[in-house]
Coordinates of C-alpha atoms (C1' of nucleotides) in Angstrom, one line a residue:
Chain A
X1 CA -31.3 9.4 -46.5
X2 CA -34.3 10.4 -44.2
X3 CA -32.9 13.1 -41.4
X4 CA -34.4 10.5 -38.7
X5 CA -31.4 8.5 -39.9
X6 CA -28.1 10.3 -39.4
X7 CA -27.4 9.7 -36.0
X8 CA -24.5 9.5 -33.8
X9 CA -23.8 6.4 -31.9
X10 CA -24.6 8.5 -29.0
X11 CA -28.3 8.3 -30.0
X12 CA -28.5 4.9 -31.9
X13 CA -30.9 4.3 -28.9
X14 CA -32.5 7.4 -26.9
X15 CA -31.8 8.2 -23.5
X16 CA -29.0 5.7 -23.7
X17 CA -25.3 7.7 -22.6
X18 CA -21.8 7.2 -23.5
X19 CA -19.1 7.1 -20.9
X20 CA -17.6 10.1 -21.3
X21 CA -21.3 11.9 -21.2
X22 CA -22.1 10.5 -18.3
X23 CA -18.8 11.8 -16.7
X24 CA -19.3 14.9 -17.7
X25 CA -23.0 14.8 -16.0
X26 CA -22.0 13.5 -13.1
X27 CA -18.7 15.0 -12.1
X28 CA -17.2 11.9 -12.1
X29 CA -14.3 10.7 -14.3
X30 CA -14.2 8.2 -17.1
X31 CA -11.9 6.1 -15.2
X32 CA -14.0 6.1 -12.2
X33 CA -17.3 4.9 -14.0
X34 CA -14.6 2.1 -15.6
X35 CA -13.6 1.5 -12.2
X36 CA -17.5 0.8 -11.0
X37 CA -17.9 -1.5 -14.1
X38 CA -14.9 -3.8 -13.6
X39 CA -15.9 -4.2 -10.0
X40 CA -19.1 -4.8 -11.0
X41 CA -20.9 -1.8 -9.2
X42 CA -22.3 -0.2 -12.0
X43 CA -22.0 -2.5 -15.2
X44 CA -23.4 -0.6 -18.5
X45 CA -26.9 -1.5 -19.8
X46 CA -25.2 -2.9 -22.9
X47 CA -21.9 -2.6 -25.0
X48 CA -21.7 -0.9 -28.8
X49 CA -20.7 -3.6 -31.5
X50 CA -17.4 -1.2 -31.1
X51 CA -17.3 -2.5 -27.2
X52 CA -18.1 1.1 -26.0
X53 CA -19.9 1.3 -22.9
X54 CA -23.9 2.8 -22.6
X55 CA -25.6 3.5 -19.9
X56 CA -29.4 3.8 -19.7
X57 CA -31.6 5.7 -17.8
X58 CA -31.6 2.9 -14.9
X59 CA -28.1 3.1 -15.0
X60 CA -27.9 6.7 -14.3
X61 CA -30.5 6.4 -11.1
X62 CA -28.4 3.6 -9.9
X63 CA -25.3 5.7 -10.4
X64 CA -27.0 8.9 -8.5
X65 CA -27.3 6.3 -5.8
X66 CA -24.0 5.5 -5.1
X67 CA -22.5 8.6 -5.6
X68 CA -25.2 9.5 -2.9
X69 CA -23.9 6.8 -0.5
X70 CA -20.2 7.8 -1.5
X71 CA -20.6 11.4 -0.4
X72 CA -21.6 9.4 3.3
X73 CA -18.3 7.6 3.1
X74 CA -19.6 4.6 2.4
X75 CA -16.9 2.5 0.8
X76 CA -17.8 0.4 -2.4
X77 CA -17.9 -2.5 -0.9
X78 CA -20.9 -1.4 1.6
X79 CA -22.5 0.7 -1.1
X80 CA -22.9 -2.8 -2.8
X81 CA -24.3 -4.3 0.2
X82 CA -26.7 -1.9 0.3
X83 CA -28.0 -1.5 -3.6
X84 CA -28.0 -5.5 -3.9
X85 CA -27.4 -7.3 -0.8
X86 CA -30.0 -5.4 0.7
X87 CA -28.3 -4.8 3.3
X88 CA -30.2 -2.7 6.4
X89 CA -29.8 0.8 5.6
X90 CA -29.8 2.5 8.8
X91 CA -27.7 -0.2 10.4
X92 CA -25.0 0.8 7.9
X93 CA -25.8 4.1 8.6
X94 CA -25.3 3.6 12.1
X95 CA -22.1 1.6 11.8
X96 CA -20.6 3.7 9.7
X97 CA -21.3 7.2 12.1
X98 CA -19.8 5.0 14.5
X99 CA -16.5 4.3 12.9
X100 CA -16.3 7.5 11.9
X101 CA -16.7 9.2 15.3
X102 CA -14.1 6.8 16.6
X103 CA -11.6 8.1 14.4
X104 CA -12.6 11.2 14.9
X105 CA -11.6 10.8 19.1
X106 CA -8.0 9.4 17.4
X107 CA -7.7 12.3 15.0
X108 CA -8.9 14.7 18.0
X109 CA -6.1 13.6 20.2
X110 CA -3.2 13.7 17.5
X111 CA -4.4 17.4 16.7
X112 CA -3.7 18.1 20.7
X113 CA -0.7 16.4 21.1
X114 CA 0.8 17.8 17.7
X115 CA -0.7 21.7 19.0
X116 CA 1.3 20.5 22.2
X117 CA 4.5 19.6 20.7
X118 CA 4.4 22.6 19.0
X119 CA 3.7 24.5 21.5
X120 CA 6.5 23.1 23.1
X121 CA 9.4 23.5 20.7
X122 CA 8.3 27.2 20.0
X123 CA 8.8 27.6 23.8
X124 CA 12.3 26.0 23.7
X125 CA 15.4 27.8 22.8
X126 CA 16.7 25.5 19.8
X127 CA 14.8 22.2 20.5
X128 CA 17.3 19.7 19.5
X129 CA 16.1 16.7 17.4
X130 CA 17.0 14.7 20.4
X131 CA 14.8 16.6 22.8
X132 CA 12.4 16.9 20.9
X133 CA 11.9 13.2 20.5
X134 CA 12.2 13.0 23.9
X135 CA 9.1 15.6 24.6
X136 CA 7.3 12.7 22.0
X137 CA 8.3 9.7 23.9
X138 CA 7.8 11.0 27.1
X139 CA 4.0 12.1 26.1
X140 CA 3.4 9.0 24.6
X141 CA 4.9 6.8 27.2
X142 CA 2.8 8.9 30.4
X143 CA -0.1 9.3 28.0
X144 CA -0.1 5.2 28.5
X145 CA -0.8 5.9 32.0
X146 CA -3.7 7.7 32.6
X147 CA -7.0 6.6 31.9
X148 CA -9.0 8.3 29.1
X149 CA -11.0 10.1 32.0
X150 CA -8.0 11.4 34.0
X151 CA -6.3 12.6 30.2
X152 CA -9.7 13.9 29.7
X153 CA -9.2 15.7 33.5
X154 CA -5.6 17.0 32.7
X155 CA -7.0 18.6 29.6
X156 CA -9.5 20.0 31.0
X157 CA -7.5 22.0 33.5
X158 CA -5.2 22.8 31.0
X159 CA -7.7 24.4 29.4
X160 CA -8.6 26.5 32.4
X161 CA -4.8 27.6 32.8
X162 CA -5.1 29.0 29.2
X163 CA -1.7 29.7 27.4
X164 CA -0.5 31.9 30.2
X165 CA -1.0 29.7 32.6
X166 CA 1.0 27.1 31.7
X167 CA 3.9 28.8 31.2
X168 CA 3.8 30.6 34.2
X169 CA 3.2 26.9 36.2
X170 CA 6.9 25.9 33.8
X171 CA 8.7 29.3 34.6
X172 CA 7.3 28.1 38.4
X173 CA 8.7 24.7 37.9
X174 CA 12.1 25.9 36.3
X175 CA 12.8 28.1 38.8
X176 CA 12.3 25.3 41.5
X177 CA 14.5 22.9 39.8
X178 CA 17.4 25.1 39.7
X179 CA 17.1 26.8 43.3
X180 CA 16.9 22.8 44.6
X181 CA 20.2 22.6 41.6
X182 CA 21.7 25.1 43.4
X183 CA 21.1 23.6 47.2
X184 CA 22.7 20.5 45.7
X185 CA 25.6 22.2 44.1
X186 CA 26.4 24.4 47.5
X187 CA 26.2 20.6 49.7
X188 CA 23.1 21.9 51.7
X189 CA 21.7 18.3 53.4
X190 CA 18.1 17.6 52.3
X191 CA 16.5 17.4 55.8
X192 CA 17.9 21.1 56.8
X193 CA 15.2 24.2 56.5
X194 CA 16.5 25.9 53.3
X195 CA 15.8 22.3 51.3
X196 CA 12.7 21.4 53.2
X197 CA 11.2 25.0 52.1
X198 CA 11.9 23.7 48.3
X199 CA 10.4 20.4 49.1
X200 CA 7.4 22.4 50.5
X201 CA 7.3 24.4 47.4
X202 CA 7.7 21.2 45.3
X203 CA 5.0 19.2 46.6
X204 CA 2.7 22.2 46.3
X205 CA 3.7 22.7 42.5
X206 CA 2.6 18.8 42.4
X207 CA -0.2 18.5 43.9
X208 CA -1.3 21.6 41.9
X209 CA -0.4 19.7 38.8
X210 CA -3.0 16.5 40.4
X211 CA -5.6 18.6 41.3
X212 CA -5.7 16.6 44.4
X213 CA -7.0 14.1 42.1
X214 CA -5.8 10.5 43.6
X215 CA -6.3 9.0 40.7
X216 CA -4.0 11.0 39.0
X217 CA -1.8 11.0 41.7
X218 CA -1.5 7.1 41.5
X219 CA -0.8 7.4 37.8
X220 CA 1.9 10.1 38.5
X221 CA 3.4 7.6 41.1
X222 CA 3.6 4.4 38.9
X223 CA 5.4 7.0 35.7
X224 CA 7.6 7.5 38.4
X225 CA 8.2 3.6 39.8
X226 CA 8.2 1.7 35.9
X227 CA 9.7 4.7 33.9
X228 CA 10.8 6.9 36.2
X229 CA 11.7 10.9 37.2
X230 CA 13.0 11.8 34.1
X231 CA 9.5 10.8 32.2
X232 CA 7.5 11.3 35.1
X233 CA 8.8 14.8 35.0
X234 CA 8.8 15.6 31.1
X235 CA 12.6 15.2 31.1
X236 CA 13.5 17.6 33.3
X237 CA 14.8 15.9 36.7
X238 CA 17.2 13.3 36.9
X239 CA 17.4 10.7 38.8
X240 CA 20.2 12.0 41.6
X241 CA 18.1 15.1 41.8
X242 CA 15.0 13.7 42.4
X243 CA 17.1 11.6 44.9
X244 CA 17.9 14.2 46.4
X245 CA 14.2 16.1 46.7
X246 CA 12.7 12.7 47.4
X247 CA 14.8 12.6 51.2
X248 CA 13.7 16.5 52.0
X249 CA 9.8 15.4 50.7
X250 CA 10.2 12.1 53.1
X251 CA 11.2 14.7 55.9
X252 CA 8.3 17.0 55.4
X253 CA 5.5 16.6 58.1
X254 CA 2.6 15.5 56.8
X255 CA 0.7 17.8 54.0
X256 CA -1.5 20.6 55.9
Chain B
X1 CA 37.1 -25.2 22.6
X2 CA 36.8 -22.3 25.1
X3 CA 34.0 -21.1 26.8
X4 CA 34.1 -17.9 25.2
X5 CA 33.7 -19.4 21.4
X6 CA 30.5 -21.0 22.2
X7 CA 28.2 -17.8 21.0
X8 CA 25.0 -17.8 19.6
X9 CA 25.2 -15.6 16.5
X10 CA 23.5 -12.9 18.9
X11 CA 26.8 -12.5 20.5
X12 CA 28.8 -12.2 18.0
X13 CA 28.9 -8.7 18.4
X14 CA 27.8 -7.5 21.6
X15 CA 24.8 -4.9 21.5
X16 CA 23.9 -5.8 18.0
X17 CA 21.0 -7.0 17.8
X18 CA 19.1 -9.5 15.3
X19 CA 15.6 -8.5 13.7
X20 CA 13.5 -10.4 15.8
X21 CA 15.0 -9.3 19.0
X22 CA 14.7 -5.6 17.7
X23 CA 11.1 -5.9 16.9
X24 CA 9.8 -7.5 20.1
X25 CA 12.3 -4.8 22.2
X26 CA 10.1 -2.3 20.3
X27 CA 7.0 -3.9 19.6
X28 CA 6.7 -3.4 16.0
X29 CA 6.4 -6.4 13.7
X30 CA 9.6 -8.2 11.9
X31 CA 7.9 -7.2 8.6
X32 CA 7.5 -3.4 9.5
X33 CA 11.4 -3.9 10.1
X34 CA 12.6 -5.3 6.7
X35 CA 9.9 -3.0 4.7
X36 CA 11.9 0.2 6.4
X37 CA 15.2 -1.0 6.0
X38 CA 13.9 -2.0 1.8
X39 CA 12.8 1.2 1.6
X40 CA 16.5 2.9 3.1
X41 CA 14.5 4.4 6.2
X42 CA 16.7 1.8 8.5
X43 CA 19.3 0.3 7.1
X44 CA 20.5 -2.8 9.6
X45 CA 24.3 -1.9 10.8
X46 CA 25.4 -5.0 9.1
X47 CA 24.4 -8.7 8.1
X48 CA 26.2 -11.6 9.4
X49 CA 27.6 -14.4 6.6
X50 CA 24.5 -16.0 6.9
X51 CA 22.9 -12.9 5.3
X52 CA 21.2 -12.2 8.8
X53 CA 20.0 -8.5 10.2
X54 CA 22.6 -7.3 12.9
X55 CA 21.2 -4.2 14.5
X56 CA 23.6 -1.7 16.2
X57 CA 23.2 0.6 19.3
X58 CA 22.9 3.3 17.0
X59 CA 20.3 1.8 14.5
X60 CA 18.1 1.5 17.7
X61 CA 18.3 4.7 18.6
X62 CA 17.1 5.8 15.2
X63 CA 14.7 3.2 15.0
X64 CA 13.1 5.2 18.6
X65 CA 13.1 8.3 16.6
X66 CA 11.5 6.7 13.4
X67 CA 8.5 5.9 16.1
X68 CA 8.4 8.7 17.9
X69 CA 7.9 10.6 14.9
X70 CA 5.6 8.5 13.5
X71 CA 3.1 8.2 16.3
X72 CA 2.8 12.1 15.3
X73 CA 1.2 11.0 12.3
X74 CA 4.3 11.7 10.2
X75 CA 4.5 9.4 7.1
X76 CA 7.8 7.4 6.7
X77 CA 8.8 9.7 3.8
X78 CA 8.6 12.3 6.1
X79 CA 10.5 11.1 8.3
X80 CA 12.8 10.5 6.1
X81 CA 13.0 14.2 5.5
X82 CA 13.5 14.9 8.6
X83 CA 16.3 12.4 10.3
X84 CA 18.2 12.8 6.4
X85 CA 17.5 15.7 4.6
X86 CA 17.3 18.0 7.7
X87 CA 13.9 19.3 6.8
X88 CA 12.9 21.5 9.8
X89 CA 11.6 19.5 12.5
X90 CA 9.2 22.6 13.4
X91 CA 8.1 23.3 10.1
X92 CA 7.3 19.4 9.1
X93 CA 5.2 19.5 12.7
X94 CA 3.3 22.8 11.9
X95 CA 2.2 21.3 8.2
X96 CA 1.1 18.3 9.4
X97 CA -0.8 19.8 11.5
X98 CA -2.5 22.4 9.6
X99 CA -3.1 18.9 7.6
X100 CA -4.5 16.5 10.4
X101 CA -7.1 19.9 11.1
X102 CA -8.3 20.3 7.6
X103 CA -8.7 16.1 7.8
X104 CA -10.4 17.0 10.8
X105 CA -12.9 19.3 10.1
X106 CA -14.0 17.3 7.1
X107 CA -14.5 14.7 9.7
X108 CA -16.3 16.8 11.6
X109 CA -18.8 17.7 9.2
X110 CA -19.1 14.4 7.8
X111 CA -20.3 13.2 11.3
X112 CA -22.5 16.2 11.5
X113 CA -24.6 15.0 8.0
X114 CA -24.4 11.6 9.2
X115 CA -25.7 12.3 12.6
X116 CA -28.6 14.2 10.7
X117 CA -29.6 11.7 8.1
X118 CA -29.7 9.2 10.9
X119 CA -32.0 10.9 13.0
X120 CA -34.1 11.6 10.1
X121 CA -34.2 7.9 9.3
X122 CA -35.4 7.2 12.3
X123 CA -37.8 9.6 12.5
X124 CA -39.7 8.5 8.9
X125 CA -41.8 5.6 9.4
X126 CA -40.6 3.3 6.4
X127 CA -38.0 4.9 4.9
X128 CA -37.5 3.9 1.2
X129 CA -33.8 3.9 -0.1
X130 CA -35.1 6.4 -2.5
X131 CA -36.4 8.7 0.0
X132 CA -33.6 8.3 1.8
X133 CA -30.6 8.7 -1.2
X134 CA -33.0 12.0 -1.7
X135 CA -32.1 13.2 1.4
X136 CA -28.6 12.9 1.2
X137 CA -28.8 14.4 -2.1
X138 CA -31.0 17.4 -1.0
X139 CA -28.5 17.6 1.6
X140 CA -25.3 17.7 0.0
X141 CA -26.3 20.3 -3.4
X142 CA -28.1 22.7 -0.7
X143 CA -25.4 22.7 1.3
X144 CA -23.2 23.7 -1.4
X145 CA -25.6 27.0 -1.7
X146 CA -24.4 28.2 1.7
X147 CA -21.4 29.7 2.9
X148 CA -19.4 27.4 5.8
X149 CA -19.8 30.6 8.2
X150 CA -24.0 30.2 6.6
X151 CA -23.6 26.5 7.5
X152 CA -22.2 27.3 10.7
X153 CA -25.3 29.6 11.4
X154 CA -27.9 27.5 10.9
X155 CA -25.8 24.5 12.7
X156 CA -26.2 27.1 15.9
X157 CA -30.0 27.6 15.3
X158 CA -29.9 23.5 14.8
X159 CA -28.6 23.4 18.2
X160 CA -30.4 26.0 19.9
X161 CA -33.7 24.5 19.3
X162 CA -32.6 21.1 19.9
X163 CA -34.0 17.9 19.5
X164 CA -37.7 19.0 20.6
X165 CA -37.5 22.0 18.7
X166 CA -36.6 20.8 15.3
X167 CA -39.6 17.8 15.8
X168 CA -41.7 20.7 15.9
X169 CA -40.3 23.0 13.4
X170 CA -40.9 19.9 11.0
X171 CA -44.6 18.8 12.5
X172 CA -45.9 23.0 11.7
X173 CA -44.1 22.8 8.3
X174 CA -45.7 19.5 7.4
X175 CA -48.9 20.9 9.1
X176 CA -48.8 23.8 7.1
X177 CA -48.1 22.1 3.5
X178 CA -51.2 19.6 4.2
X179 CA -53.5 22.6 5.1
X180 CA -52.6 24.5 1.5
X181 CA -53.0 21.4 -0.4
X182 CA -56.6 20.9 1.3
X183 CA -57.1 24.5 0.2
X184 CA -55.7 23.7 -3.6
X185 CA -58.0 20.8 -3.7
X186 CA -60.9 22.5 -2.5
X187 CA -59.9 24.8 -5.8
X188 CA -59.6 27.6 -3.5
X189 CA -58.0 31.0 -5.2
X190 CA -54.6 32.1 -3.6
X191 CA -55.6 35.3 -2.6
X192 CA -58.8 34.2 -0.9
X193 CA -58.9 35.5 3.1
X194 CA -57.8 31.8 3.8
X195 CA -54.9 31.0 1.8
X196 CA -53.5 34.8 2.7
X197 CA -53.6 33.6 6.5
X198 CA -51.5 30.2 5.3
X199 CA -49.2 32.5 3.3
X200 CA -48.7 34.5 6.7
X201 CA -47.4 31.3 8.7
X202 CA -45.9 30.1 5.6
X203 CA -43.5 33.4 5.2
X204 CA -43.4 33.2 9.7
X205 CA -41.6 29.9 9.3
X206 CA -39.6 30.8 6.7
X207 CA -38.1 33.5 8.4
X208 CA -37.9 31.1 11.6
X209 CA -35.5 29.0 9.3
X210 CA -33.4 32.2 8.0
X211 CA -33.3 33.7 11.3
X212 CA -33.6 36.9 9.4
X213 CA -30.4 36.2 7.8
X214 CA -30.2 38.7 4.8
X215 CA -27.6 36.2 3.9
X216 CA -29.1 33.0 4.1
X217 CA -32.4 34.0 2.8
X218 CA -30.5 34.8 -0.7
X219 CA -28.8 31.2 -0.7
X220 CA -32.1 29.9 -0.2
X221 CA -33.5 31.8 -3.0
X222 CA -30.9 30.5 -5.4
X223 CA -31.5 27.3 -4.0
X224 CA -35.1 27.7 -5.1
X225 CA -34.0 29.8 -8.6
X226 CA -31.4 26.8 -9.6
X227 CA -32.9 23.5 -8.0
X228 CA -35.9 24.1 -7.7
X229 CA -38.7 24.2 -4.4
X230 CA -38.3 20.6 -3.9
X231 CA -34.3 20.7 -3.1
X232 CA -34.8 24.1 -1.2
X233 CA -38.0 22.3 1.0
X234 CA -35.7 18.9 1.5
X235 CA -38.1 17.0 -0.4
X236 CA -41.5 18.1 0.6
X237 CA -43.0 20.4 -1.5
X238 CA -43.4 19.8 -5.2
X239 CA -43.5 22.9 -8.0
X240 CA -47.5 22.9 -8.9
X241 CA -48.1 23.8 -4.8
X242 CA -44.9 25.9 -4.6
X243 CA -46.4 28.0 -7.3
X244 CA -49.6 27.7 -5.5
X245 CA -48.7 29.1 -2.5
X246 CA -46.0 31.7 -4.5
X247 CA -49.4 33.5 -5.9
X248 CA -50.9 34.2 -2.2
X249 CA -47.2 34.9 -1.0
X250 CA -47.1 37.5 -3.6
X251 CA -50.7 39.1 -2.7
X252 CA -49.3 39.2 0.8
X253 CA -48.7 43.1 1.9
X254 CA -45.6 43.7 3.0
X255 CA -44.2 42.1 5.9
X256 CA -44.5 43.9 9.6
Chain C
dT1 C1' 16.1 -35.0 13.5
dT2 C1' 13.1 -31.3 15.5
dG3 C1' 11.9 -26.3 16.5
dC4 C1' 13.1 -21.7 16.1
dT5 C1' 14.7 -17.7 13.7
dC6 C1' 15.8 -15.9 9.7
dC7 C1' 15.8 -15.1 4.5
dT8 C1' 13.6 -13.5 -0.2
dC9 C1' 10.0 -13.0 -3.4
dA10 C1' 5.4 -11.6 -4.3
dC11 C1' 0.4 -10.8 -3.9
dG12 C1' -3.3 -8.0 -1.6
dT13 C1' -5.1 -3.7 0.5
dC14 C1' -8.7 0.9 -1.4
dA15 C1' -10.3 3.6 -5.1
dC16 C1' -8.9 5.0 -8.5
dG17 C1' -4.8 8.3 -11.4
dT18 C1' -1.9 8.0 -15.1
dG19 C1' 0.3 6.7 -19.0
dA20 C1' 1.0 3.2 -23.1
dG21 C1' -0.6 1.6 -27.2
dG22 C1' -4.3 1.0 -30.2
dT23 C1' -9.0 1.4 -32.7
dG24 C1' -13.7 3.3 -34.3
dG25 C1' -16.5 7.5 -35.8
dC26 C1' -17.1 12.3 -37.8
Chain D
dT1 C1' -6.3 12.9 -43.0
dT2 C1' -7.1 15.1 -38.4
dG3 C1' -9.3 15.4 -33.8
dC4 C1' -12.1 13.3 -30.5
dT5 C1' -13.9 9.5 -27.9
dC6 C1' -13.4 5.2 -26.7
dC7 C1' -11.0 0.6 -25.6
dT8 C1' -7.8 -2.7 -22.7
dC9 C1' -3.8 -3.7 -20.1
dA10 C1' -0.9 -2.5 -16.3
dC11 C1' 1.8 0.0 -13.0
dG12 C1' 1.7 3.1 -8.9
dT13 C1' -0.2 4.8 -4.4
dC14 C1' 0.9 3.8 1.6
dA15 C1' 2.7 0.9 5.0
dC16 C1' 2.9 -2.9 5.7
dG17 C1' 0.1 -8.2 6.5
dT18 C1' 0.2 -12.6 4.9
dG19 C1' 1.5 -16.6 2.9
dA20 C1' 5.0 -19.6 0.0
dG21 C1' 9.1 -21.9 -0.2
dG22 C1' 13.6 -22.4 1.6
dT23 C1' 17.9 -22.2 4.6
dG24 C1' 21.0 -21.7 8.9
dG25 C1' 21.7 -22.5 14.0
dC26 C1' 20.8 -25.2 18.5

DNA sequence: TTGCTCCTCACGTCACGTGAGGTGGC
DNA sequence: TTGCTCCTCACGTCACGTGAGGTGGC
């Protein structure tokens, strides 16, 4: 036999590739290429008398095509669109950024409210599972509340705070809560000076926490009217308490 | 018969609640509720003879948790883990999100490439699919050259020259490549006076692009070493004019 | 008898991964 | 005969949505 003769099926016809070569060339696996074929995306050139696979040289271009598309995050379906439905390119394009950034916003606010929550039960002296699903609901309850603006707002001046900030501005509020507690406790009536001073203090703490923002402040007031004190105030007041602060703010004069 | 044996099967037991009930208190579907009680994530309290869902008091107050933790992201198995296996509630937070942040940064960079081959789409007057699957290619195996703090870099350059800045930076390059190919065709010698002076901007806007980066200059060389000048020049310059232009670089004197 | 709620299968989703079981080519 | 590559089913993934077909309670 002439050497031109022994060949392996591989090369039975030039430039023509097996499955498993073509894998190997293109980082892709041999289930993946099957994948494309069943589906229709990329359907070999022609099959071996044995059934196997080949892929020709227009195959491969098509394949470097997708995989292209693929690395955008194009799904199959729209990478088909594209290749055969001609399908505008940059529209897709477009559409697809789109999408993307959109879940990109959702994926931005998860990563603050988880970085919250964390920060949260690392603060707290053994968060029980109870509390801690609290600190969830009551986020995600309020959260329903503001506009994307005002959230946008409230996160900005966190930001200013920094870290130390906000826990002073807790420490500030704890204190409060258990000095007005304490009133409470020892029968002192709302309207006399010692409460009024804590009312003073309180609405200060709050209208620090609005940044004078009526907006805000609105938002703050309807957590308070549908859900009220105890998610309106992250689950720290309850609802005798803020009673009870509520009749020494009415007595306040007006803010300065 | 009395009064008080006319019940609907809701009564039966009061506080129990049937599916239906359950799902519009919570607002998830009566599907979501059977596939967590088939899956043992909430088991309804009982089933009435009819075969019926009775939810307890205390299967809605795990049912709030279940949601709570899952508008963290958490998947059910996690949950799972945490409300059954005590897996620690701090812990399972932290992972998922060092997770949701790597997820994010992908996205992140994803949005970037888009972003870019869409402005570069829009720029090119008739952009051809192949072109354009060239860019994303060129894109993606360069990319792979630099390091993510490298990437990072010339992100920062990207945005410090801005919009205007990077038209320009393309308008002198393509500028530049049409004035050395007039030269080549004119069958000009590379170290002829005027190839030496295109040589000179040619190496200036090289080192606009590096930034002087010791760094980046060597990806970009093993860009050019492994891929070749058309990856490393996004397309633009092909390897007969690369070597063209590598001749007068080369006859250059050292740089000032 | 007519609605309404409830029930149990069971397929589909998206892009493959992962065997099971078998055959052709050196 | 032994490896190696290749083949075709077919189930599993994640959290349900969506019928199909049927039954109990007012």
């Amino acid at each position: 036999v002439a050497a031109g003769e022994i060949m392996t099926d591989n090369e039975h016809a030039p430039g023509q590739l097996q499955i498993g070569a073509l894998a190997k060339a293109t980082g892709l696996t041999v289930r993946t290429l099957r994948h494309y074929d069943a589906i229709g995306l990329l359907e070999p050139d022609e099959r071996s008398y044995s059934g196997r696979r080949s892929y020709s040289q227009e195959n491969v271009r098509r394949l470097y095509r997708i995989v292209a598309l693929r690395r955008l995050g194009l799904s199959l379906d729209e990478i088909v669109g594209v290749l055969d439905r001609d399908t505008d390119l940059t529209e897709a394009v477009r559409q697809h950024l789109a999408h993307v950034e959109h879940g990109l916003a959702l994926q931005q606010r998860l990563c603050r409210t988880l970085t919250r929550i964390l920060a949260s039960l690392e603060l707290q002296h053994e968060p029980t599972l109870d509390q801690f699903i609290q600190a969830i609901e009551v986020m995600t309850v309020t959260e329903h509340y503001y506009t994307p603006e005002q959230l946008q707002q409230l996160e900005n001046r966190r930001d200013e705070l920094g870290e130390e900030g906000i826990r002073q501005g807790e420490r500030h509020w704890a204190e409060l809560i258990e000095a007005v507690k304490a009133e409470q406790a020892a029968g002192t009536q709302p309207v006399e000076p010692p409460m009024l001073e804590l009312a003073r203090r309180w609405r200060a703490l709050i209208q620090q926490f609005t940044g004078g923002d009526e907006g805000i402040k609105r938002s703050l007031a309807a957590i308070y009217r549908e859900q009220g004190p105890k998610a309106a105030s992250q689950g720290t007041v309850d609802p005798e308490l803020m009673q009870y602060v509520g009749q020494a703010l009415a007595a306040l004069p007006p803010a300065e």
